[in-house]
Coordinates of N, CA and C in Angstrom, one line a residue:
M21 N 82.7 100.3 365.1 CA 83.1 99.4 366.1 C 83.7 100.0 367.1
I22 N 84.6 101.1 367.5 CA 85.1 101.5 368.8 C 83.4 101.8 369.1
F23 N 82.1 102.7 369.2 CA 81.2 102.6 369.4 C 80.3 101.1 370.2
M24 N 80.4 100.6 369.5 CA 80.1 98.9 369.8 C 80.8 98.2 370.8
R25 N 82.2 98.5 370.8 CA 82.9 98.1 372.3 C 82.2 98.2 373.4
R26 N 82.7 99.9 373.1 CA 82.1 100.6 374.7 C 81.0 100.3 375.0
A27 N 80.0 100.1 374.3 CA 78.4 100.0 374.8 C 77.9 99.0 375.1
G28 N 78.7 97.7 375.0 CA 78.7 96.3 375.6 C 78.3 96.4 377.1
P29 N 79.5 97.3 377.9 CA 78.9 97.3 379.4 C 77.0 97.1 379.5
V30 N 76.4 98.7 378.7 CA 75.4 99.0 378.9 C 74.2 98.1 378.3
A31 N 75.1 97.1 377.2 CA 74.2 95.8 377.0 C 74.0 94.8 377.9
R32 N 74.7 94.4 378.9 CA 74.6 93.8 379.4 C 74.0 94.3 381.0
R33 N 74.2 95.6 381.3 CA 73.9 95.7 382.1 C 72.0 95.9 382.1
Q34 N 72.1 95.6 381.1 CA 70.5 95.8 380.7 C 69.3 94.7 380.2
S35 N 70.6 93.5 380.1 CA 70.5 92.3 379.6 C 69.7 92.2 381.6
E36 N 71.3 92.3 382.6 CA 70.7 91.4 384.0 C 69.2 92.6 384.6
L37 N 68.9 93.6 383.8 CA 67.9 94.9 384.1 C 66.2 93.4 384.3
R38 N 66.6 93.3 383.2 CA 65.5 92.3 382.3 C 65.1 91.4 383.2
L39 N 66.5 90.1 383.2 CA 66.5 89.0 384.3 C 65.9 89.8 385.6
R40 N 66.2 91.3 386.1 CA 65.8 91.3 387.6 C 64.3 92.0 387.7
V41 N 63.7 92.0 386.2 CA 62.4 92.5 386.3 C 61.3 91.0 386.1
G42 N 62.2 90.3 385.8 CA 61.5 89.2 384.9 C 60.9 87.9 386.4
E43 N 62.4 88.9 387.3 CA 61.4 87.9 388.4 C 60.5 87.8 389.5
H44 N 59.5 89.3 388.3 CA 58.3 89.6 389.0 C 57.3 89.6 387.7
L45 N 57.2 88.8 386.7 CA 56.6 88.8 385.7 C 55.7 87.2 386.3
D46 N 54.3 87.7 385.2 CA 52.9 86.6 386.1 C 53.8 85.2 384.9
E47 N 53.4 84.2 384.3 CA 54.0 83.6 383.8 C 52.7 83.3 382.5
G48 N 54.4 83.6 381.6 CA 53.5 83.7 379.9 C 53.1 85.2 379.8
E49 N 53.6 86.3 380.8 CA 53.8 87.7 380.6 C 54.9 88.2 379.5
A50 N 54.8 88.9 378.7 CA 56.3 89.2 378.6 C 56.4 90.9 378.6
L51 N 58.0 90.5 378.4 CA 59.1 91.5 379.2 C 58.9 92.4 378.0
H52 N 58.3 94.1 377.3 CA 59.0 94.6 376.5 C 59.4 95.6 376.3
A53 N 59.6 96.7 377.2 CA 60.7 97.2 377.4 C 61.1 97.6 379.4
A54 N 62.1 98.0 379.6 CA 63.3 97.9 381.4 C 63.8 99.1 380.6
L55 N 64.0 99.9 381.8 CA 65.0 101.5 382.1 C 65.1 101.5 383.5
W56 N 65.6 102.4 384.1 CA 66.0 103.0 385.2 C 65.2 104.7 384.9
V57 N 64.6 105.2 385.6 CA 64.0 106.3 385.7 C 64.5 107.1 387.4
A58 N 64.5 108.2 387.7 CA 64.6 109.0 388.3 C 63.9 110.3 388.2
R59 N 64.3 110.8 389.7 CA 63.4 112.0 389.6 C 64.1 113.1 389.0
E60 N 63.5 114.5 389.1 CA 64.3 115.6 388.0 C 65.9 115.2 388.2
S61 N 66.7 115.6 388.0 CA 68.5 115.6 387.9 C 69.0 114.6 388.2
G62 N 68.5 113.2 388.1 CA 68.9 112.4 388.9 C 69.6 111.1 388.0
L63 N 69.8 112.0 386.9 CA 70.8 110.9 386.0 C 72.2 110.1 386.6
S64 N 73.0 111.1 387.2 CA 74.1 110.5 387.7 C 74.1 109.5 388.7
T65 N 72.5 109.9 389.3 CA 72.1 108.6 390.7 C 71.9 107.4 389.5
I66 N 71.1 107.3 388.3 CA 71.7 106.6 387.8 C 72.7 105.3 386.9
A67 N 73.3 106.5 386.6 CA 75.0 106.1 386.6 C 75.7 105.3 387.9
K68 N 75.8 105.6 388.9 CA 75.7 105.2 390.2 C 75.6 103.7 390.4
I69 N 74.1 103.7 390.3 CA 73.7 102.4 390.5 C 73.4 102.0 389.7
T70 N 74.1 101.7 387.7 CA 73.8 100.6 386.8 C 75.5 100.5 387.1
R71 N 76.8 101.3 387.0 CA 77.8 101.2 386.8 C 77.8 101.7 385.3
W72 N 77.6 102.1 384.6 CA 77.8 101.9 383.2 C 79.6 102.8 382.9
E73 N 80.2 103.1 383.6 CA 81.5 104.0 382.9 C 81.8 103.3 381.9
G74 N 81.5 102.0 381.6 CA 82.3 102.0 380.2 C 81.9 102.4 378.9
A75 N 80.5 103.4 379.2 CA 79.8 103.2 377.9 C 80.3 105.0 377.0
P76 N 80.0 105.8 376.2 CA 81.1 106.6 375.5 C 80.2 107.9 376.1
E77 N 81.0 108.8 376.5 CA 80.5 109.4 377.0 C 79.2 110.3 376.2
G78 N 78.3 110.9 377.2 CA 77.3 111.4 376.9 C 75.9 111.1 375.9
L79 N 76.6 109.1 376.2 CA 75.8 108.6 375.5 C 74.5 108.3 376.0
L80 N 74.7 107.8 377.3 CA 73.3 108.3 378.4 C 72.9 109.2 378.9
G81 N 72.9 110.6 378.3 CA 72.4 111.3 378.7 C 73.2 112.1 380.5
F82 N 74.4 111.4 380.7 CA 74.7 111.8 381.7 C 76.3 113.3 381.7
G83 N 76.0 113.3 380.9 CA 77.2 114.9 380.5 C 77.1 115.8 381.1
G84 N 75.5 116.3 381.4 CA 75.3 117.4 382.5 C 74.4 116.9 383.6
A85 N 73.9 118.2 383.9 CA 72.9 118.0 385.1 C 71.8 117.4 385.1
G86 N 71.4 117.0 383.7 CA 70.2 117.0 384.0 C 69.3 117.7 383.8
P87 N 67.8 117.7 383.3 CA 67.2 118.5 382.7 C 66.6 119.9 384.1
T88 N 66.6 120.4 383.1 CA 67.1 121.4 384.7 C 65.0 121.9 385.4
A89 N 64.9 121.5 386.5 CA 63.5 121.1 387.5 C 62.9 121.9 386.8
S90 N 61.1 121.4 386.7 CA 60.3 122.7 385.9 C 59.8 123.3 387.7
P91 N 59.0 124.4 387.4 CA 58.6 124.8 388.4 C 57.3 123.2 388.5
P92 N 57.0 123.4 390.4 CA 56.6 122.5 390.6 C 54.7 122.8 390.4
R93 N 54.4 121.4 390.2 CA 52.3 121.3 389.9 C 51.9 119.9 390.3
A94 N 50.6 120.6 390.6 CA 49.3 119.5 391.0 C 49.1 118.1 390.7
L95 N 49.6 117.0 391.3 CA 49.1 116.1 389.9 C 48.4 115.3 390.3
E96 N 47.9 114.9 389.2 CA 46.4 113.8 389.7 C 46.7 112.4 389.1
G97 N 45.4 111.5 389.1 CA 45.5 110.4 388.8 C 46.6 109.7 389.0
T98 N 46.3 109.0 387.9 CA 47.2 107.8 387.7 C 49.1 108.4 387.7
A99 N 49.3 109.0 387.0 CA 50.6 110.6 387.6 C 50.5 110.9 388.4
A100 N 49.6 111.0 389.9 CA 50.1 111.5 391.1 C 49.9 109.7 391.9
E101 N 49.5 108.5 391.1 CA 50.0 107.3 392.4 C 51.6 107.0 392.0
L102 N 51.9 107.0 391.4 CA 53.2 106.8 389.8 C 54.1 107.5 391.0
D103 N 54.0 109.2 391.0 CA 54.6 110.6 392.0 C 55.0 109.6 393.1
R104 N 54.9 109.4 393.6 CA 54.3 108.7 395.4 C 54.7 108.0 395.6
H105 N 55.3 107.0 394.3 CA 56.0 106.2 394.1 C 57.5 105.7 393.8
L106 N 57.6 107.1 393.2 CA 59.0 107.5 393.1 C 59.1 107.5 394.1
P107 N 61.3 107.0 393.9 CA 62.1 107.6 395.1 C 62.5 109.0 394.7
K108 N 63.3 109.0 397.0 CA 63.5 110.0 396.6 C 64.3 110.8 395.7
P109 N 64.6 111.8 395.5 CA 66.0 112.6 394.5 C 67.1 112.0 394.8
T110 N 67.5 111.1 395.6 CA 69.2 111.1 395.2 C 68.5 109.1 395.0
A111 N 67.9 108.4 394.6 CA 67.9 107.6 394.6 C 67.0 107.1 393.3
A112 N 67.2 105.5 392.6 CA 66.6 105.6 391.2 C 65.6 104.1 390.9
A113 N 64.8 103.9 390.1 CA 63.7 103.0 390.4 C 64.2 102.6 388.2
A114 N 63.6 101.4 388.7 CA 63.3 100.9 387.5 C 61.8 100.4 387.2
L115 N 61.6 101.4 385.8 CA 60.1 101.7 385.2 C 60.4 100.4 384.3
A116 N 58.8 99.4 384.1 CA 59.1 98.0 382.8 C 57.9 98.5 382.5
L117 N 57.7 97.6 381.5 CA 56.2 97.4 380.8 C 56.5 96.4 380.1
T118 N 54.8 95.5 380.7 CA 55.1 94.4 379.9 C 53.4 94.6 379.0
G119 N 53.1 93.1 378.1 CA 51.9 93.4 377.6 C 51.2 93.1 378.3
A120 N 51.1 93.2 379.7 CA 49.8 93.6 380.5 C 49.5 94.6 381.6
R121 N 50.8 95.7 381.7 CA 50.9 96.1 383.1 C 52.3 97.1 382.8
L122 N 52.6 98.3 383.6 CA 53.5 99.1 383.2 C 54.3 99.0 385.9
L123 N 55.3 98.5 385.1 CA 55.7 98.5 386.3 C 56.5 99.3 387.1
L124 N 56.2 99.8 388.6 CA 57.7 100.1 389.0 C 58.3 99.4 390.2
L125 N 59.5 99.3 389.9 CA 60.9 98.6 390.7 C 61.6 99.5 391.1
A126 N 61.8 99.1 392.7 CA 62.7 100.2 393.7 C 63.7 99.1 393.9
P127 N 64.6 99.2 394.3 CA 66.1 98.1 394.5 C 65.8 98.2 395.9
A128 N 65.9 96.6 396.2 CA 65.5 96.1 398.1 C 66.5 96.8 398.6
E129 N 65.9 97.0 399.7 CA 67.4 97.6 400.9 C 67.6 96.1 401.4
E130 N 68.7 95.9 401.6 CA 69.1 94.3 402.1 C 69.7 94.3 403.6
P131 N 69.3 93.0 404.0 CA 69.2 93.5 405.7 C 70.7 93.7 405.6
L132 N 71.3 94.1 407.0 CA 72.4 94.1 407.5 C 73.5 92.5 407.9
A133 N 74.4 92.7 407.6 CA 75.1 91.3 408.0 C 74.9 91.3 409.5
E134 N 75.2 90.2 410.0 CA 75.4 90.1 411.2 C 76.9 90.8 411.8
E135 N 77.1 90.5 413.0 CA 78.7 90.9 413.1 C 79.0 89.7 413.4
P136 N 80.3 88.6 412.9 CA 80.8 87.6 413.4 C 80.8 87.0 414.4
L137 N 80.7 85.9 415.2 CA 81.2 85.8 417.0 C 82.5 85.8 416.6
A138 N 83.4 86.5 417.9 CA 84.7 86.2 418.1 C 84.8 84.9 418.2
E139 N 86.0 84.9 417.1 CA 87.2 83.7 416.9 C 88.0 84.1 417.9
E140 N 89.1 82.2 418.0 CA 90.2 82.2 418.8 C 90.8 82.4 417.5
P141 N 92.0 83.0 418.7 CA 92.8 84.3 417.1 C 93.8 82.8 416.2
L142 N 94.1 83.9 415.0 CA 94.5 83.0 414.5 C 96.6 83.2 414.4
A143 N 96.6 82.2 413.9 CA 98.5 81.8 414.3 C 99.1 83.0 413.8
E144 N 99.7 83.9 413.8 CA 100.1 84.6 413.2 C 100.2 84.7 411.3
E145 N 100.2 85.5 410.7 CA 100.1 85.7 409.7 C 101.7 85.2 409.1
P146 N 102.0 84.4 407.9 CA 103.4 84.3 407.5 C 103.9 85.9 406.7
P147 N 105.0 86.4 407.1 CA 105.8 87.4 406.2 C 104.7 88.1 404.7
A148 N 105.5 86.0 404.2 CA 104.9 86.7 403.2 C 103.9 87.1 402.2
A149 N 102.4 86.8 403.4 CA 101.2 87.4 402.1 C 101.1 88.6 402.3
R150 N 100.5 89.0 401.3 CA 99.8 90.3 400.3 C 99.4 90.4 400.8
P151 N 99.2 91.7 401.0 CA 97.5 92.9 401.4 C 96.2 92.6 401.0
A152 N 95.3 92.0 401.0 CA 94.3 91.9 401.4 C 93.7 92.5 400.1
G153 N 92.6 92.3 398.9 CA 92.5 93.1 398.1 C 93.2 93.5 396.7
L154 N 94.4 93.5 397.2 CA 95.2 93.6 396.3 C 95.7 92.6 394.9
H155 N 94.7 91.5 394.7 CA 94.8 91.2 393.3 C 93.6 91.5 393.2
D156 N 92.5 92.0 394.0 CA 91.0 91.8 393.3 C 91.2 94.3 392.7
R157 N 92.0 94.5 392.6 CA 92.5 95.8 392.5 C 93.5 95.5 391.4
L158 N 94.5 95.0 391.1 CA 94.1 94.5 389.8 C 94.3 93.9 388.5
R159 N 93.1 93.5 389.4 CA 92.7 93.3 388.2 C 91.2 94.4 387.4
R160 N 91.0 95.0 388.7 CA 90.5 96.2 388.0 C 91.3 97.1 387.4
M161 N 92.3 96.8 387.6 CA 93.4 97.9 386.2 C 93.6 97.4 385.4
L162 N 93.4 95.8 385.0 CA 93.6 95.2 384.0 C 92.6 95.3 383.2
G163 N 90.9 96.2 383.8 CA 89.8 95.6 383.4 C 89.1 94.5 383.0
R164 N 89.4 94.1 383.7 CA 89.2 92.1 384.6 C 87.7 91.6 385.4
A165 N 88.3 92.6 386.3 CA 87.2 92.9 387.2 C 86.0 92.9 386.9
E166 N 85.2 91.7 387.5 CA 83.5 91.8 386.7 C 82.9 92.7 387.3
P167 N 81.7 93.2 386.9 CA 80.8 94.7 387.6 C 79.9 94.4 389.2
T168 N 80.0 95.2 389.7 CA 79.4 94.9 390.7 C 77.2 94.5 390.9
P169 N 77.5 93.4 391.0 CA 76.1 92.9 390.3 C 74.8 94.2 390.6
L170 N 73.5 93.6 389.9 CA 72.4 95.0 390.3 C 71.3 94.8 391.6
P171 N 71.8 95.2 392.0 CA 70.4 94.8 393.1 C 69.2 94.6 392.9
R172 N 68.6 93.1 393.9 CA 67.9 92.9 393.8 C 66.5 94.1 393.6
L173 N 65.4 93.7 393.0 CA 64.5 94.7 393.0 C 62.9 94.5 393.5
E174 N 62.1 94.5 394.0 CA 61.0 95.0 394.4 C 59.9 95.8 393.9
L175 N 58.8 95.2 393.9 CA 57.5 96.0 392.9 C 57.1 97.0 394.0
V176 N 56.9 98.2 393.4 CA 56.4 99.0 394.4 C 55.7 100.2 393.9
W177 N 54.9 99.8 392.3 CA 53.4 99.8 392.0 C 53.3 99.3 390.9
Q178 N 52.3 99.8 390.5 CA 51.9 99.0 388.9 C 50.3 99.3 388.7
C179 N 50.1 99.4 386.8 CA 49.0 99.9 386.8 C 48.7 99.2 385.2
P180 N 47.5 99.2 385.0 CA 47.1 97.9 383.6 C 48.2 99.0 382.4
R181 N 48.4 97.6 381.7 CA 49.1 99.2 380.3 C 48.3 99.9 379.6
T182 N 46.9 99.3 379.3 CA 45.8 100.1 378.6 C 45.6 101.3 379.5
A183 N 45.9 101.9 380.8 CA 46.4 103.0 381.4 C 47.3 103.5 381.3
L184 N 48.2 103.4 380.2 CA 49.0 104.0 379.7 C 49.2 104.8 378.0
A185 N 48.5 105.8 378.5 CA 48.3 106.4 377.4 C 49.0 107.0 376.2
A186 N 50.0 107.6 376.0 CA 51.3 108.0 375.7 C 52.2 108.0 375.9
V187 N 53.8 107.7 375.2 CA 54.3 108.0 375.9 C 56.1 109.0 375.3
G188 N 56.3 109.8 375.4 CA 56.8 110.9 375.3 C 58.6 111.1 375.2
V189 N 60.1 110.9 374.4 CA 61.0 111.6 374.9 C 61.5 113.1 374.4
S190 N 62.4 113.1 375.7 CA 63.0 114.3 375.1 C 64.5 114.0 374.8
D191 N 64.8 114.3 373.7 CA 66.2 113.7 373.6 C 67.3 114.4 373.0
P192 N 68.2 114.7 373.8 CA 69.4 114.3 374.5 C 69.5 114.6 375.6
E193 N 68.7 115.3 376.4 CA 68.6 115.4 377.4 C 68.0 114.2 378.6
G194 N 67.0 112.9 377.9 CA 66.8 111.9 378.8 C 65.4 112.1 380.1
A195 N 64.8 112.1 378.9 CA 63.3 113.4 380.2 C 62.1 112.5 379.3
L196 N 61.7 111.3 379.8 CA 60.8 110.1 379.3 C 59.2 111.1 380.0
A197 N 58.6 111.3 379.4 CA 56.9 111.7 379.6 C 56.1 110.9 379.2
L198 N 55.3 110.4 380.6 CA 54.1 109.8 380.4 C 52.7 110.1 380.7
G199 N 52.2 110.2 379.9 CA 50.9 110.5 379.7 C 49.3 109.0 380.1
F200 N 48.7 109.0 380.8 CA 48.2 108.5 381.7 C 46.7 108.5 380.9
A201 N 45.6 107.4 380.6 CA 44.0 107.5 380.1 C 43.8 108.0 380.6
D202 N 43.9 108.5 381.6 CA 42.9 109.8 382.6 C 43.3 110.8 382.3
G203 N 44.1 110.8 381.5 CA 44.1 112.5 381.5 C 45.0 113.4 382.0
S204 N 45.8 112.3 383.2 CA 47.6 112.6 383.9 C 48.7 112.9 383.3
S205 N 49.4 113.4 383.4 CA 51.0 112.9 383.2 C 51.7 113.4 384.3
L206 N 53.7 112.8 383.5 CA 53.9 113.1 384.1 C 55.5 112.5 383.4
S207 N 56.6 113.2 384.0 CA 58.5 113.3 383.4 C 59.2 112.9 384.0
V208 N 59.7 111.6 384.2 CA 60.7 111.3 384.8 C 62.1 111.4 383.7
V209 N 63.3 111.7 384.8 CA 64.4 111.5 383.9 C 64.6 109.7 383.7
A210 N 65.9 109.7 382.7 CA 65.8 108.5 382.1 C 67.2 108.4 381.1
P211 N 67.8 107.8 380.7 CA 69.2 107.6 380.0 C 68.4 108.2 378.3
A212 N 69.1 108.4 378.0 CA 68.1 108.5 376.6 C 68.1 107.7 375.7
M213 N 69.6 107.5 375.0 CA 69.7 105.7 374.9 C 68.4 104.9 375.0
L214 N 68.2 105.3 375.9 CA 67.2 104.1 376.4 C 65.7 103.9 376.5
A215 N 65.6 105.1 376.4 CA 64.9 106.5 376.8 C 63.9 105.9 375.3
V216 N 64.0 106.2 374.2 CA 64.0 106.1 372.9 C 62.8 104.0 372.7
P217 N 63.9 103.6 372.9 CA 63.3 102.4 372.2 C 62.2 101.7 373.7
F218 N 61.9 102.2 374.7 CA 61.2 102.1 375.6 C 59.8 102.8 375.0
A219 N 59.9 104.4 374.7 CA 58.8 104.7 373.8 C 58.3 104.1 372.9
E220 N 59.4 103.5 372.0 CA 59.2 102.5 370.9 C 58.6 101.4 371.2
A221 N 58.4 101.1 371.9 CA 58.2 100.2 372.4 C 56.0 100.3 373.4
A222 N 56.1 101.7 373.7 CA 55.4 101.8 373.9 C 54.0 102.0 373.5
R223 N 54.2 102.1 372.3 CA 53.6 103.5 370.7 C 53.0 101.6 370.2
Q224 N 53.5 100.6 370.4 CA 53.1 99.1 369.5 C 52.3 98.5 370.6

C-alpha cells in the first residue's frame, strides 16, 4: 500500500505526458506508450524535468549515475537520424509510440516574458502584509503544493512504426535499446519502471 501511495506522483506525471503527446497525434491515432529519454547518464536530467520526487527511491533508476557510457560508435540509418535529434546530455526528450509512428518530442522553449512597463509607485504597503510567497512555501512544506506543469512539447523527429523492429530493456539500469528495420540500433536512457511497459507495447 505504501508503494502505491508513493507511486501516485509517477502515475500523474505519466498521464500529463500522455496529454502533452496527444496534442501532436493525428485524428484517430492511438498512443500506445510514452516516456522520457536522454543520452547516457541522463537519468538525473529526466528526474528534474518530470519532478518525480515522491517516487520510491531507486524505482525510476535514479539511484545512481546511470549506465556507464559505452565507447562511441558510428551510427547509421534510422538510428543515426534519431541520434541527431536527441537533445544535448543536459536535456531530455519524450519518446512516444503510436499505432502508426515512433515520435520524439522535445520540451519547447518558452519565449521570454516582456518586462512590464513602469507604473506609478503604489501607496506604502501596510506593515501587517506578509512576505510574498510565504503561503506557497507553507503549502509545499505541508505537501499540498501543486507540482510544476510539464513543459509544452514540440515534435522534432518521427518515423513509421514499421521501422521499429525491436525494443529491449536493461533493467534496473534503465537503458532502452531500439533496433530498426534497416539494421541500425541505438540505446537511450529511460526510467526503468517505464521502459519495460514501453518495450511491451512495442512488441504488440
